Coordinates of C-alpha atoms and ligand atoms in Angstrom, one line a residue:
Chain B
M1 CA -19.8 -16.9 12.6
K2 CA -18.5 -17.1 9.0
F3 CA -20.6 -18.4 6.1
S4 CA -19.2 -19.9 2.9
P5 CA -18.7 -17.3 0.2
P6 CA -21.3 -18.6 -2.2
A7 CA -24.0 -18.9 0.5
A8 CA -23.0 -15.4 1.7
L9 CA -23.2 -13.9 -1.7
F10 CA -26.5 -15.6 -2.5
A11 CA -28.1 -14.5 0.8
A12 CA -26.8 -10.9 0.3
V13 CA -28.4 -10.7 -3.2
I14 CA -31.8 -12.2 -2.0
Y15 CA -32.0 -9.9 1.0
S16 CA -31.0 -6.9 -1.0
L17 CA -33.8 -7.6 -3.5
L18 CA -36.3 -8.1 -0.7
I19 CA -35.5 -4.8 0.9
A20 CA -35.0 -2.8 -2.3
F21 CA -38.7 -3.4 -3.4
R22 CA -40.2 -2.6 0.0
T23 CA -42.2 0.7 0.0
D24 CA -42.2 1.0 3.8
I25 CA -39.6 -0.5 6.2
T26 CA -40.7 -2.1 9.5
V27 CA -38.8 -3.8 12.3
Y28 CA -39.6 -7.1 10.7
D29 CA -37.5 -6.2 7.6
A30 CA -34.5 -5.7 9.9
F31 CA -34.7 -9.3 11.2
F32 CA -32.0 -10.7 8.9
A33 CA -29.6 -7.8 9.4
L34 CA -30.0 -8.0 13.1
F35 CA -29.3 -11.7 13.0
L36 CA -26.1 -11.0 11.1
I37 CA -25.0 -8.4 13.6
L38 CA -25.7 -10.8 16.4
V39 CA -23.6 -13.6 14.9
S40 CA -20.8 -11.3 13.9
I41 CA -20.3 -9.8 17.3
K42 CA -17.6 -12.3 18.2
E43 CA -15.5 -11.5 15.2
G44 CA -15.9 -7.8 15.9
L45 CA -18.1 -5.4 14.0
R46 CA -15.3 -3.7 12.1
P47 CA -17.1 -4.1 8.7
L48 CA -19.8 -1.8 10.1
L49 CA -17.2 1.0 10.6
R50 CA -17.3 1.4 6.8
L51 CA -21.0 1.8 7.0
L52 CA -20.4 5.0 9.0
R53 CA -18.4 6.4 6.2
L54 CA -20.8 5.3 3.6
N55 CA -23.5 7.0 5.5
L56 CA -22.0 10.4 4.6
I57 CA -23.1 9.7 1.1
I58 CA -26.4 8.3 2.1
L59 CA -27.2 11.2 4.3
F60 CA -26.3 13.6 1.5
I61 CA -28.7 11.9 -0.8
C62 CA -31.4 11.9 1.9
A63 CA -30.8 15.6 2.5
T64 CA -31.2 16.4 -1.2
I65 CA -34.6 14.6 -1.2
L66 CA -35.6 16.4 2.0
F67 CA -34.7 19.9 0.6
F68 CA -35.7 19.6 -3.0
H69 CA -38.8 17.3 -2.8
N70 CA -39.8 18.1 0.8
D71 CA -40.6 14.4 1.3
A72 CA -39.4 13.4 4.8
S73 CA -40.9 9.9 4.7
Y74 CA -39.3 9.1 1.4
A75 CA -35.9 10.3 2.6
L76 CA -36.3 8.1 5.7
L77 CA -37.2 5.1 3.6
I78 CA -34.1 5.5 1.5
F79 CA -32.0 5.9 4.5
L80 CA -33.3 2.7 6.1
R81 CA -33.2 0.7 3.0
A82 CA -29.6 1.7 2.1
N83 CA -28.4 1.0 5.6
L84 CA -30.1 -2.4 5.9
I85 CA -28.8 -3.5 2.5
L86 CA -25.3 -2.2 3.1
S87 CA -25.0 -3.7 6.6
A88 CA -26.1 -7.1 5.4
N89 CA -23.7 -7.0 2.4
L90 CA -20.8 -5.7 4.5
L91 CA -21.2 -8.3 7.2
L92 CA -21.7 -11.2 4.8
I93 CA -19.0 -10.4 2.2
T94 CA -16.1 -8.5 3.9
P95 CA -15.1 -11.3 6.2
H96 CA -13.8 -13.2 3.2
G97 CA -11.4 -10.5 2.2
K98 CA -11.0 -8.9 -1.2
M99 CA -11.5 -12.1 -3.1
G100 CA -14.7 -13.0 -1.3
I101 CA -17.0 -12.0 -4.1
Y102 CA -14.9 -13.9 -6.6
Y103 CA -15.0 -17.1 -4.5
G104 CA -18.7 -16.5 -4.1
F105 CA -19.4 -16.4 -7.8
C106 CA -17.1 -19.5 -8.3
G107 CA -19.0 -21.4 -5.7
L108 CA -22.3 -20.4 -7.4
R109 CA -20.9 -22.0 -10.6
F110 CA -20.9 -18.9 -12.7
P111 CA -19.2 -19.3 -16.1
D112 CA -15.4 -19.0 -16.2
K113 CA -15.6 -16.0 -18.6
F114 CA -17.4 -14.0 -15.8
T115 CA -15.4 -15.2 -12.8
V116 CA -12.0 -14.8 -14.5
L117 CA -12.9 -11.3 -15.5
L118 CA -14.1 -10.5 -12.0
F119 CA -10.8 -12.0 -10.6
F120 CA -8.7 -9.7 -12.8
V121 CA -10.8 -6.7 -11.9
I122 CA -10.3 -7.3 -8.2
K123 CA -6.7 -8.1 -8.6
Y124 CA -6.2 -5.0 -10.7
I125 CA -7.9 -2.7 -8.2
E126 CA -5.5 -4.1 -5.6
I127 CA -2.5 -3.5 -7.8
L128 CA -3.5 0.1 -8.4
G129 CA -4.0 0.7 -4.7
A130 CA -0.5 -0.7 -4.0
E131 CA 1.0 1.4 -6.8
Y132 CA -0.7 4.5 -5.4
K133 CA 0.6 3.7 -1.9
K134 CA 4.1 3.2 -3.2
M135 CA 4.1 6.6 -4.9
R136 CA 2.7 8.3 -1.8
D137 CA 5.5 6.7 0.3
S138 CA 8.0 7.9 -2.2
L139 CA 6.7 11.5 -2.0
K140 CA 6.6 11.2 1.8
I141 CA 10.2 10.1 2.0
R142 CA 11.2 13.0 -0.1
C143 CA 9.4 15.5 2.2
F144 CA 6.8 16.6 -0.4
N145 CA 4.1 18.6 1.2
P146 CA 1.3 19.8 -1.0
K147 CA 0.7 23.6 -1.2
T148 CA -1.3 25.6 -3.6
N149 CA 1.3 26.4 -6.1
L150 CA 2.3 25.4 -9.6
F151 CA 5.0 23.0 -8.4
T152 CA 2.5 21.0 -6.4
Y153 CA 0.0 20.8 -9.3
K154 CA 2.8 19.6 -11.5
I155 CA 3.8 16.9 -9.1
L156 CA 0.2 15.8 -8.6
G157 CA -0.1 15.7 -12.4
Y158 CA 2.9 13.4 -12.5
L159 CA 1.3 11.2 -9.9
V160 CA -1.9 10.7 -11.8
G161 CA 0.0 10.3 -15.1
M162 CA 2.4 7.8 -13.7
L163 CA -0.4 5.9 -12.1
F164 CA -2.1 5.6 -15.4
I165 CA 1.1 4.6 -17.3
K166 CA 2.1 2.2 -14.6
S167 CA -1.3 0.5 -14.6
M168 CA -0.9 0.0 -18.4
E169 CA 2.6 -1.4 -17.9
K170 CA 1.3 -3.7 -15.1
A171 CA -1.5 -4.9 -17.4
K172 CA 1.0 -5.6 -20.1
S173 CA 3.3 -7.6 -17.9
L174 CA 0.4 -9.5 -16.4
H175 CA -0.7 -10.3 -19.9
H176 CA 2.8 -11.5 -20.8
A177 CA 3.0 -13.6 -17.7
M178 CA -0.3 -15.3 -18.5
I179 CA 0.8 -16.0 -22.1
L180 CA 4.0 -17.5 -20.9
R181 CA 2.2 -19.8 -18.6
G182 CA -0.2 -20.9 -21.2
F183 CA -3.3 -19.3 -19.8
K184 CA -6.5 -20.7 -21.5
G185 CA -9.1 -18.5 -19.9
K186 CA -9.5 -20.6 -16.8
L187 CA -8.4 -20.2 -13.3
Y188 CA -8.2 -22.9 -10.6
P189 CA -9.3 -21.4 -7.3
F190 CA -8.5 -23.6 -4.2
N191 CA -10.2 -21.7 -1.4
T192 CA -13.8 -22.0 -2.7
H193 CA -14.9 -23.1 0.8
P194 CA -17.6 -25.8 0.5
L195 CA -20.9 -25.2 2.1
A196 CA -20.7 -25.4 5.9
G197 CA -23.0 -26.1 8.8
S198 CA -23.4 -22.3 9.4
D199 CA -24.9 -22.0 5.9
T200 CA -27.9 -24.1 6.9
L201 CA -28.6 -21.6 9.7
L202 CA -28.2 -18.7 7.2
A203 CA -30.7 -20.4 4.8
I204 CA -33.3 -20.9 7.6
V205 CA -33.0 -17.2 8.7
L206 CA -33.2 -16.1 5.1
V207 CA -36.4 -18.1 4.4
A208 CA -37.9 -16.7 7.7
Q209 CA -37.1 -13.2 6.5
T210 CA -38.7 -13.9 3.1
I211 CA -41.8 -15.2 4.8
L212 CA -41.9 -12.2 7.1
T213 CA -41.5 -9.7 4.3
F214 CA -44.2 -11.3 2.1
W215 CA -46.5 -11.7 5.1
Q216 CA -46.4 -8.0 5.6
V217 CA -47.2 -7.3 1.9
I218 CA -50.3 -9.5 2.1
Chain J
M1 CA 30.6 10.4 20.8
S2 CA 27.8 12.1 19.0
C3 CA 25.2 9.8 17.5
T4 CA 23.4 10.8 14.4
L5 CA 21.1 7.8 14.4
S6 CA 20.1 5.5 17.3
L7 CA 17.9 2.5 17.2
N8 CA 16.8 1.6 20.7
N9 CA 15.4 -1.8 21.4
I10 CA 13.3 -1.9 18.2
S11 CA 11.1 -4.9 17.6
C12 CA 8.6 -5.5 14.8
C13 CA 5.7 -7.9 14.6
L14 CA 3.6 -8.4 11.6
G15 CA 0.4 -10.1 12.6
D16 CA 1.4 -12.7 15.1
R17 CA 4.8 -13.2 13.6
T18 CA 7.9 -11.5 15.2
L19 CA 10.3 -10.4 12.5
F20 CA 13.0 -9.2 14.9
R21 CA 13.3 -7.9 18.4
N22 CA 15.8 -5.9 20.5
V23 CA 17.5 -4.2 17.6
T24 CA 19.8 -1.7 19.2
I25 CA 22.6 0.2 17.6
N26 CA 24.1 3.7 17.8
L27 CA 25.6 5.2 14.7
T28 CA 27.9 8.2 14.5
H29 CA 28.4 10.3 11.4
K30 CA 31.2 8.1 10.2
D31 CA 29.6 4.7 10.6
K32 CA 28.9 2.6 7.6
I33 CA 27.0 -0.5 8.5
A34 CA 26.1 -3.2 6.1
V35 CA 22.9 -5.1 7.1
L36 CA 22.9 -8.7 6.0
G37 CA 20.3 -11.4 6.5
P38 CA 18.3 -14.0 4.6
N39 CA 15.4 -13.0 2.4
G40 CA 12.4 -12.1 4.5
A41 CA 14.5 -11.4 7.6
G42 CA 13.0 -7.9 7.8
K43 CA 15.8 -5.7 6.5
T44 CA 13.6 -3.6 4.3
T45 CA 11.0 -3.4 7.0
L46 CA 13.7 -2.1 9.5
L47 CA 14.8 0.6 7.1
K48 CA 11.2 1.7 6.4
A49 CA 10.5 1.8 10.2
I50 CA 13.4 4.3 10.7
V51 CA 11.6 6.8 8.4
G52 CA 8.2 6.1 9.8
L53 CA 6.7 4.1 6.8
Q54 CA 6.3 1.0 9.0
T55 CA 5.0 0.9 12.5
I56 CA 7.1 -0.9 15.1
S57 CA 5.9 -2.8 18.2
T58 CA 8.4 -1.6 20.8
G59 CA 11.4 0.7 21.0
H60 CA 12.2 4.1 19.5
F61 CA 14.5 5.9 17.1
E62 CA 16.6 8.9 17.7
I63 CA 18.0 11.2 15.0
H64 CA 20.5 13.8 16.2
H65 CA 19.5 12.9 19.8
K66 CA 15.9 13.8 19.0
R67 CA 13.4 11.1 19.8
L68 CA 11.0 10.3 17.0
E69 CA 7.5 9.8 18.1
T70 CA 4.8 11.5 16.2
E71 CA 4.4 11.6 12.4
K72 CA 5.5 15.2 12.6
D73 CA 8.9 14.1 14.1
F74 CA 9.3 11.6 11.3
A75 CA 8.4 14.1 8.7
L76 CA 11.2 16.4 10.0
A77 CA 13.6 13.6 10.3
R78 CA 13.1 12.6 6.7
R79 CA 14.8 15.8 5.7
E80 CA 18.0 14.4 7.1
V81 CA 17.6 11.0 5.5
G82 CA 18.2 9.8 2.0
F83 CA 16.3 6.6 1.3
L84 CA 16.8 4.3 -1.6
F85 CA 14.0 1.8 -2.2
Q86 CA 14.8 -1.8 -3.0
D87 CA 12.7 -1.5 -6.2
P88 CA 13.5 1.8 -8.1
D89 CA 10.1 1.7 -9.7
D90 CA 8.6 2.5 -6.3
Q91 CA 10.6 5.6 -6.1
I92 CA 10.7 7.3 -9.4
I93 CA 7.8 9.8 -9.9
A94 CA 8.9 12.3 -12.5
P95 CA 8.6 11.5 -16.3
T96 CA 12.2 12.4 -17.3
V97 CA 15.5 11.7 -15.6
I98 CA 16.6 15.3 -15.0
E99 CA 13.2 16.2 -13.5
E100 CA 13.4 13.2 -11.2
V101 CA 16.8 14.1 -9.9
A102 CA 15.9 17.8 -9.5
F103 CA 12.6 17.0 -7.8
G104 CA 13.9 17.0 -4.2
L105 CA 15.8 20.2 -4.7
L106 CA 12.8 22.0 -6.2
N107 CA 10.7 20.6 -3.5
E108 CA 12.9 22.4 -1.0
G109 CA 12.2 25.6 -2.8
M110 CA 15.5 25.9 -4.8
K111 CA 15.5 28.0 -8.0
Q112 CA 15.0 25.9 -11.1
S113 CA 18.3 26.9 -12.8
E114 CA 20.2 26.1 -9.6
A115 CA 18.4 22.8 -9.1
V116 CA 19.0 21.7 -12.7
A117 CA 22.7 22.6 -12.4
K118 CA 23.1 20.5 -9.3
A119 CA 21.2 17.6 -10.7
E120 CA 23.4 17.7 -13.8
A121 CA 26.5 17.7 -11.7
M122 CA 25.2 14.6 -9.8
L123 CA 24.4 12.8 -13.0
D124 CA 27.9 13.6 -14.2
E125 CA 29.4 12.3 -10.9
L126 CA 27.6 9.0 -11.4
H127 CA 28.6 8.8 -15.1
I128 CA 25.0 8.8 -16.3
S129 CA 24.8 12.2 -17.9
H130 CA 23.8 10.5 -21.2
L131 CA 20.5 9.6 -19.5
R132 CA 19.6 13.3 -18.8
D133 CA 16.6 13.6 -21.0
R134 CA 15.5 10.0 -21.2
I135 CA 11.9 8.9 -20.1
T136 CA 12.3 7.3 -16.7
L137 CA 9.8 4.5 -17.4
N138 CA 11.8 3.3 -20.4
L139 CA 15.1 3.0 -18.5
S140 CA 16.6 -0.4 -17.9
G141 CA 16.6 -1.9 -14.4
G142 CA 20.2 -0.9 -13.7
E143 CA 19.7 2.6 -15.2
K144 CA 16.6 3.2 -13.0
K145 CA 18.7 2.2 -10.0
M146 CA 21.4 4.7 -10.8
V147 CA 18.8 7.5 -11.4
A148 CA 17.1 6.7 -8.1
L149 CA 20.5 6.9 -6.4
A150 CA 21.3 10.2 -8.1
S151 CA 18.1 11.7 -6.8
V152 CA 18.9 10.5 -3.3
L153 CA 22.5 11.6 -3.2
V154 CA 21.9 15.0 -4.8
M155 CA 20.1 16.0 -1.6
K156 CA 23.3 15.4 0.4
P157 CA 21.5 13.8 3.3
A158 CA 23.2 13.3 6.7
I159 CA 22.0 9.8 6.9
L160 CA 21.8 7.3 4.0
L161 CA 19.5 4.3 4.1
L162 CA 20.2 2.2 1.0
D163 CA 18.2 -0.9 0.3
E164 CA 20.3 -3.1 -2.0
P165 CA 22.0 -0.3 -3.9
S166 CA 24.1 -2.6 -6.0
A167 CA 21.5 -5.1 -7.1
A168 CA 21.0 -4.9 -10.8
L169 CA 24.1 -2.9 -11.5
D170 CA 26.9 -4.1 -13.8
A171 CA 30.5 -4.4 -12.6
K172 CA 31.5 -1.0 -13.8
S173 CA 28.6 0.9 -12.2
E174 CA 29.0 -1.1 -9.1
N175 CA 32.6 -0.2 -8.7
K176 CA 31.8 3.4 -9.4
L177 CA 29.0 3.4 -6.8
A178 CA 31.2 1.7 -4.2
E179 CA 33.9 4.3 -4.7
I180 CA 31.4 7.1 -4.3
L181 CA 29.8 5.6 -1.2
K182 CA 33.3 5.0 0.3
G183 CA 34.1 8.7 -0.2
I184 CA 31.0 10.0 1.6
D185 CA 31.5 10.6 5.3
K186 CA 28.0 10.1 6.3
T187 CA 26.0 7.7 8.5
M188 CA 25.0 4.8 6.3
L189 CA 22.9 1.7 6.7
I190 CA 23.3 -0.4 3.6
V191 CA 21.3 -3.6 3.0
S192 CA 23.1 -5.8 0.6
H193 CA 23.7 -9.5 -0.2
D194 CA 26.9 -8.6 -2.1
L195 CA 29.9 -9.2 0.2
G196 CA 32.4 -7.9 -2.4
F197 CA 30.5 -4.6 -2.7
I198 CA 30.4 -4.3 1.1
E199 CA 34.2 -4.8 1.3
K200 CA 34.8 -2.2 -1.3
I201 CA 32.8 0.4 0.7
G202 CA 34.5 -0.6 3.9
A203 CA 31.3 -1.1 5.8
R204 CA 31.0 -3.0 9.0
K205 CA 29.0 -6.2 8.6
M206 CA 26.0 -6.9 10.8
F207 CA 23.4 -9.7 10.6
L208 CA 19.8 -9.1 11.2
T209 CA 18.4 -12.0 13.1
E210 CA 15.2 -12.6 15.0
N211 CA 17.0 -11.6 18.2
G212 CA 18.6 -8.4 17.0
L213 CA 21.6 -7.1 15.0
I214 CA 24.6 -9.3 15.5
E215 CA 28.2 -8.3 14.7
G216 CA 29.6 -10.7 12.1
Ligands
LIG1 N1 2.8 -5.2 4.6 C1 3.1 -6.5 4.9 N2 2.2 -7.3 5.4 C2 2.6 -8.6 5.8 N3 3.8 -9.0 5.7 C3 4.8 -8.3 5.3 C4 4.5 -6.9 4.8 N4 5.6 -6.4 4.4 C5 6.6 -7.3 4.6 N5 6.1 -8.5 5.1 C6 6.8 -9.7 5.4 O1 7.8 -9.4 6.3 C7 8.9 -10.1 6.0 C8 10.1 -9.3 5.9 O2 10.0 -8.5 4.8 P1 11.2 -7.6 4.3 O3 10.8 -7.0 3.0 O4 11.6 -6.6 5.3 O5 12.4 -8.6 4.0 P2 13.9 -8.4 3.6 O6 14.8 -8.8 4.7 O7 14.1 -7.0 3.0 O8 14.0 -9.5 2.4 P3 14.8 -9.4 1.0 O9 16.2 -9.7 1.2 O10 14.1 -10.4 0.2 O11 14.6 -8.0 0.5 C9 8.6 -11.0 4.8 O12 8.4 -12.3 5.2 C10 7.4 -10.3 4.2 O13 6.6 -11.3 3.7
LIG2 MG1 14.3 -6.2 1.2

């Protein structure tokens, strides 16, 4: 099941806040995340694969707490919190692709200044990724295999340097393109996806989760 | 007949769209093939697939009768192949022209003085010696193309895959390039929209369609 970007973004923020302020995590707190996993099974749980990778960092943080503060329960709390928040965010936002967050903020009627900036940030990360991939392909095609010698370091230096310069060049040409087309600080997104029926369900579950969480506190 | 490059029943799907299927062709060391086709036919994709930068759906490639299957096979095969990207900006990595052209040779472990000498000779052959110390990023579109070509040709690869080599070149550079390519007795797959250029090289024309490569 797919939710509209603004609803997904809103729900992700609310749930993250609910979980972030909990001082002990119970099964009830996982209600919303489990609901998301259940409704996402049909589309596949690919987004959660990333969670595995992110867990390398989470586990590292937990391990530091365990070793330096000797506080197993706090380490466990952080582990659970981070995983709940991340899984909900991944399942809600990644199905909308790279621009999901942008469409979300547009749908939530955030000011143009903010959404336009966000749009260019996302677009730019994408451009940089593409540039990096192109240069990697170019090195591949020319049989470059990194070793531990000066030549390798020099080439890697070129790579970083060129990436930097190319990103400036791209920014310049993007800027010029916007000027030529009379950009006035406003974009006109089409795919903002109006609220859908599934969003009602999301809202109900979110309210239920909020009640559950507060009921535990009291 | 000894084949340097064989494409056997290659097909490529991107998402649920089939770009082309049943592309089969055997090339010997003297074959020069010009691949024609409308924009978006998949010409660039086909070239990239040969060097393993693009995964294919069915079929396999052979270079010098060796079947390419793993990434390691492709990595070895790339030593035999010179590849010119459609957009030279994608290809150029070094800050100055001479470094760019010498890169491949140095990468192979050649001594610097030797590599530079060879690179200079190549620049001379393409009539672009005057660009020797220029910053690659500041070159014009056509100049970049010539520099990228120089860095491909200087490696003397057995197989040349050229993606629109003549695009962006002026008449004089184009003629020069055609003359050079004509004089090289190597396997070549050249993607081009320029019929005059293809005639000058003396390449055989083939069209890439959804159902394979068709003689034309
Ligand atoms: N990474 C990709 N993801 C999705 N589609 C792609 C990707 N790369 C290429 N395509 C699509 O595949 C098709 C073929 O692309 P390709 O670059 O091979 O065309 P071409 O024949 O070289 O065209 P041109 O003459 O314009 O250079 C295009 O429709 C392109 O949009
Ligand atoms: Mg192309």
